[in-house]
mmCIF file of N, CA and C in Angstrom:
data_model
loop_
_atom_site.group_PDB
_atom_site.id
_atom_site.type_symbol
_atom_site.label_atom_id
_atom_site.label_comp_id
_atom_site.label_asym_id
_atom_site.label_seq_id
_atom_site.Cartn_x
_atom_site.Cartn_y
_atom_site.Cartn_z
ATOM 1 N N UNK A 1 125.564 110.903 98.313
ATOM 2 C CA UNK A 1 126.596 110.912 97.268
ATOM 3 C C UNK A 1 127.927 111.342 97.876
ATOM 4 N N UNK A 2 128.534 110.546 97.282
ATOM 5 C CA UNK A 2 130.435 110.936 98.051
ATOM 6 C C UNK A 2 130.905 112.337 97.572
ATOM 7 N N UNK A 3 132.059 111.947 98.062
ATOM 8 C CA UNK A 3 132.634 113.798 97.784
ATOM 9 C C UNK A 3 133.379 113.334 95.950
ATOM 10 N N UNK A 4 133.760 112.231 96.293
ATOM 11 C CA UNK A 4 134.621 111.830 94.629
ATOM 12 C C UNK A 4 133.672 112.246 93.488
ATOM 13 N N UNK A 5 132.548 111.259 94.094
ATOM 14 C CA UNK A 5 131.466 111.216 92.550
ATOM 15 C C UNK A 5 130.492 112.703 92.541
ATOM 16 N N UNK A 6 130.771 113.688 93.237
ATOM 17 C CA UNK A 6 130.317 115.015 93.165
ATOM 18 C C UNK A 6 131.822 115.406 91.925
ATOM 19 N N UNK A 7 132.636 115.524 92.433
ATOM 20 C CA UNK A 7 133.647 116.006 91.717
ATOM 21 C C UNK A 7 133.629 115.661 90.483
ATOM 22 N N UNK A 8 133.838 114.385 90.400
ATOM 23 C CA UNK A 8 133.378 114.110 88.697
ATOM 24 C C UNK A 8 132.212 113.972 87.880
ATOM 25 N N UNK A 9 131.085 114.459 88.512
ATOM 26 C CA UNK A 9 130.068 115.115 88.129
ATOM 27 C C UNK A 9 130.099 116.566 87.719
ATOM 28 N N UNK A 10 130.862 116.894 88.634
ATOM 29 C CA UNK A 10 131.024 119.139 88.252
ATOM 30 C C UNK A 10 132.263 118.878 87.304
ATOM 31 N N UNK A 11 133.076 118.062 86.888
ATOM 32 C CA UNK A 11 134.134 117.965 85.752
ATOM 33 C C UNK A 11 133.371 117.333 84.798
ATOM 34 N N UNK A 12 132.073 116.646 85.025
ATOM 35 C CA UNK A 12 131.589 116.111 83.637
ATOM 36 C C UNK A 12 130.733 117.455 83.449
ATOM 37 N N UNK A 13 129.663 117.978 83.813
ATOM 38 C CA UNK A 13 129.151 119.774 83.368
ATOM 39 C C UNK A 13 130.451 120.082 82.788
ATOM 40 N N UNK A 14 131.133 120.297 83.260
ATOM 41 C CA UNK A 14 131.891 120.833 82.736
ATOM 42 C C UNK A 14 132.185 121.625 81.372
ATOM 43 N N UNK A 15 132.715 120.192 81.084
ATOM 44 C CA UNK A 15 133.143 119.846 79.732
ATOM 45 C C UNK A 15 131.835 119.954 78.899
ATOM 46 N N UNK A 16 130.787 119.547 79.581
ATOM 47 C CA UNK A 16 129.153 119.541 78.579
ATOM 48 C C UNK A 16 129.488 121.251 78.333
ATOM 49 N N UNK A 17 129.511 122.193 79.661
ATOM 50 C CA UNK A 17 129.418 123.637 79.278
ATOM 51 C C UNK A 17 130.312 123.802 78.215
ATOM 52 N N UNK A 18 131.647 123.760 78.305
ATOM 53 C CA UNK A 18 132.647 124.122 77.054
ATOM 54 C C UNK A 18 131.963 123.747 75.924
ATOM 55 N N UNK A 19 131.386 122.167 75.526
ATOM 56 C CA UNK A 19 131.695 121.743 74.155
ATOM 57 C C UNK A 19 130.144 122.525 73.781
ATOM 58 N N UNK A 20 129.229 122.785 74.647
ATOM 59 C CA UNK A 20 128.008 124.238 74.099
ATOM 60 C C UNK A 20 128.915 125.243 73.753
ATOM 61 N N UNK A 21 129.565 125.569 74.710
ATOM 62 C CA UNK A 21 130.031 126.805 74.073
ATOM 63 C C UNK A 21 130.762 127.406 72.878
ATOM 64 N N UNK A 22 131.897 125.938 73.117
ATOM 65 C CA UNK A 22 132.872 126.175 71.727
ATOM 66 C C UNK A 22 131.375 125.438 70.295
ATOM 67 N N UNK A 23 130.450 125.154 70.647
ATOM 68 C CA UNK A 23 129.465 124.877 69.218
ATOM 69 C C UNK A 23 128.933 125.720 69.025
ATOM 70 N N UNK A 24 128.163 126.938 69.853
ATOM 71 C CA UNK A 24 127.912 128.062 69.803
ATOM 72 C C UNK A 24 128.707 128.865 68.880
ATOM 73 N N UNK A 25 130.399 129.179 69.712
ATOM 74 C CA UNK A 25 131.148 129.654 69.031
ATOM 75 C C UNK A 25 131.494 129.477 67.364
ATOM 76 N N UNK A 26 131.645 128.068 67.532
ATOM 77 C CA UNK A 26 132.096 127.764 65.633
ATOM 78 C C UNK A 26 130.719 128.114 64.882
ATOM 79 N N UNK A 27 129.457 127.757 65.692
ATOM 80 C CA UNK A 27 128.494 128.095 64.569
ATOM 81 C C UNK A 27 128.531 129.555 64.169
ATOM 82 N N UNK A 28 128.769 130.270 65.302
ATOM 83 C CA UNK A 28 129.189 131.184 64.641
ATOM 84 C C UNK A 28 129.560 132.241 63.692
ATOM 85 N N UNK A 29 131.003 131.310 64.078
ATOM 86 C CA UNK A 29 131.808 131.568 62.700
ATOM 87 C C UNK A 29 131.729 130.960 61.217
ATOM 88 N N UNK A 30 130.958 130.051 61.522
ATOM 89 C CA UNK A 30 130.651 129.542 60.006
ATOM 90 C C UNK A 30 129.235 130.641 59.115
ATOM 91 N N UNK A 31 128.508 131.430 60.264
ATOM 92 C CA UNK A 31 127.392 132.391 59.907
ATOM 93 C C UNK A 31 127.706 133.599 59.005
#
């Protein structure tokens, strides 16, 4: 695997981690 398609693999986690987190978060707040 290249060095590019590593990179936009750890920027796609990424974003998977945030949008858990911020759903975590709002559920939350809707509790």
């Amino acid at each position: 695997m290249d060095a590019l398609t590593r990179i936009l693999i750890d920027k796609k986690e990424e974003e998977c981690r945030k949008n858990v987190y911020f759903d975590r978060f709002s559920n939350s707040l809707r509790e």
